[in-house]
Coordinates of C-alpha atoms in Angstrom, one line a residue:
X1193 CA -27.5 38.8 115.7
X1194 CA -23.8 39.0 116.9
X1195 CA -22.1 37.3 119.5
X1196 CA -22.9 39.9 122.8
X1197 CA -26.5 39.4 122.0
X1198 CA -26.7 36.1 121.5
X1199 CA -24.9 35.8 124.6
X1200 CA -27.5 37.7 126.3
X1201 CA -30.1 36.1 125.2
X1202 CA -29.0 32.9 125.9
X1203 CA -28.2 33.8 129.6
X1204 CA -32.1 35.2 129.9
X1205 CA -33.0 31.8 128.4
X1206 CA -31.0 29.7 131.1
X1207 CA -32.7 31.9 133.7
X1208 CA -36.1 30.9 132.5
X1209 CA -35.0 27.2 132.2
X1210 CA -33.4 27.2 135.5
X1211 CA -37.1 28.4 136.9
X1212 CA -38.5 26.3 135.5
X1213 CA -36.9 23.3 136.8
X1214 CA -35.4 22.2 133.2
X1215 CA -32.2 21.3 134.0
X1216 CA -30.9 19.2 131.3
X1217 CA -32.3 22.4 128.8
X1218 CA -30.9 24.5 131.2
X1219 CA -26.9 22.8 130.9
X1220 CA -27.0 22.4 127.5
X1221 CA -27.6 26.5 127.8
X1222 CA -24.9 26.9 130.2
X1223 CA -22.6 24.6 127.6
X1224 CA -23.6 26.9 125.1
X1225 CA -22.8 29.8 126.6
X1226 CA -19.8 28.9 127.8
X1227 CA -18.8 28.3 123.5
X1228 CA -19.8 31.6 123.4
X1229 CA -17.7 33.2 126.0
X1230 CA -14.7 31.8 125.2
X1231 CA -15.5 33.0 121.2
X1232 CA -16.2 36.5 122.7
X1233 CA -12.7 36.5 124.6
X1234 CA -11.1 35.5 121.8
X1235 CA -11.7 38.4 119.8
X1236 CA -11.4 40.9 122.3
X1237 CA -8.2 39.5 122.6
X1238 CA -7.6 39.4 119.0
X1239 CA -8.1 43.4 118.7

């Protein structure tokens, strides 16, 4: 799986956490994503 669909899938995760009402699962997602982001920036910036 490479980064962009990790990403999405973690942002559909969050979602469900968020409904949920599992915040602290839901923040570590957010902090996750977040790592992600910035890895995804810095290879489109890279190219």
């Amino acid at each position: 799986m490479n980064l962009f669909e990790r990403y999405e899938k973690l942002k559909s995760q969050a979602v469900r956490l968020m409904e949920k009402g599992q915040i602290a699962a839901y923040l570590e997602t957010l902090m996750e994503l977040n790592g992600l982001k910035r890895q995804i920036q810095m290879l489109k910036t890279s190219n």
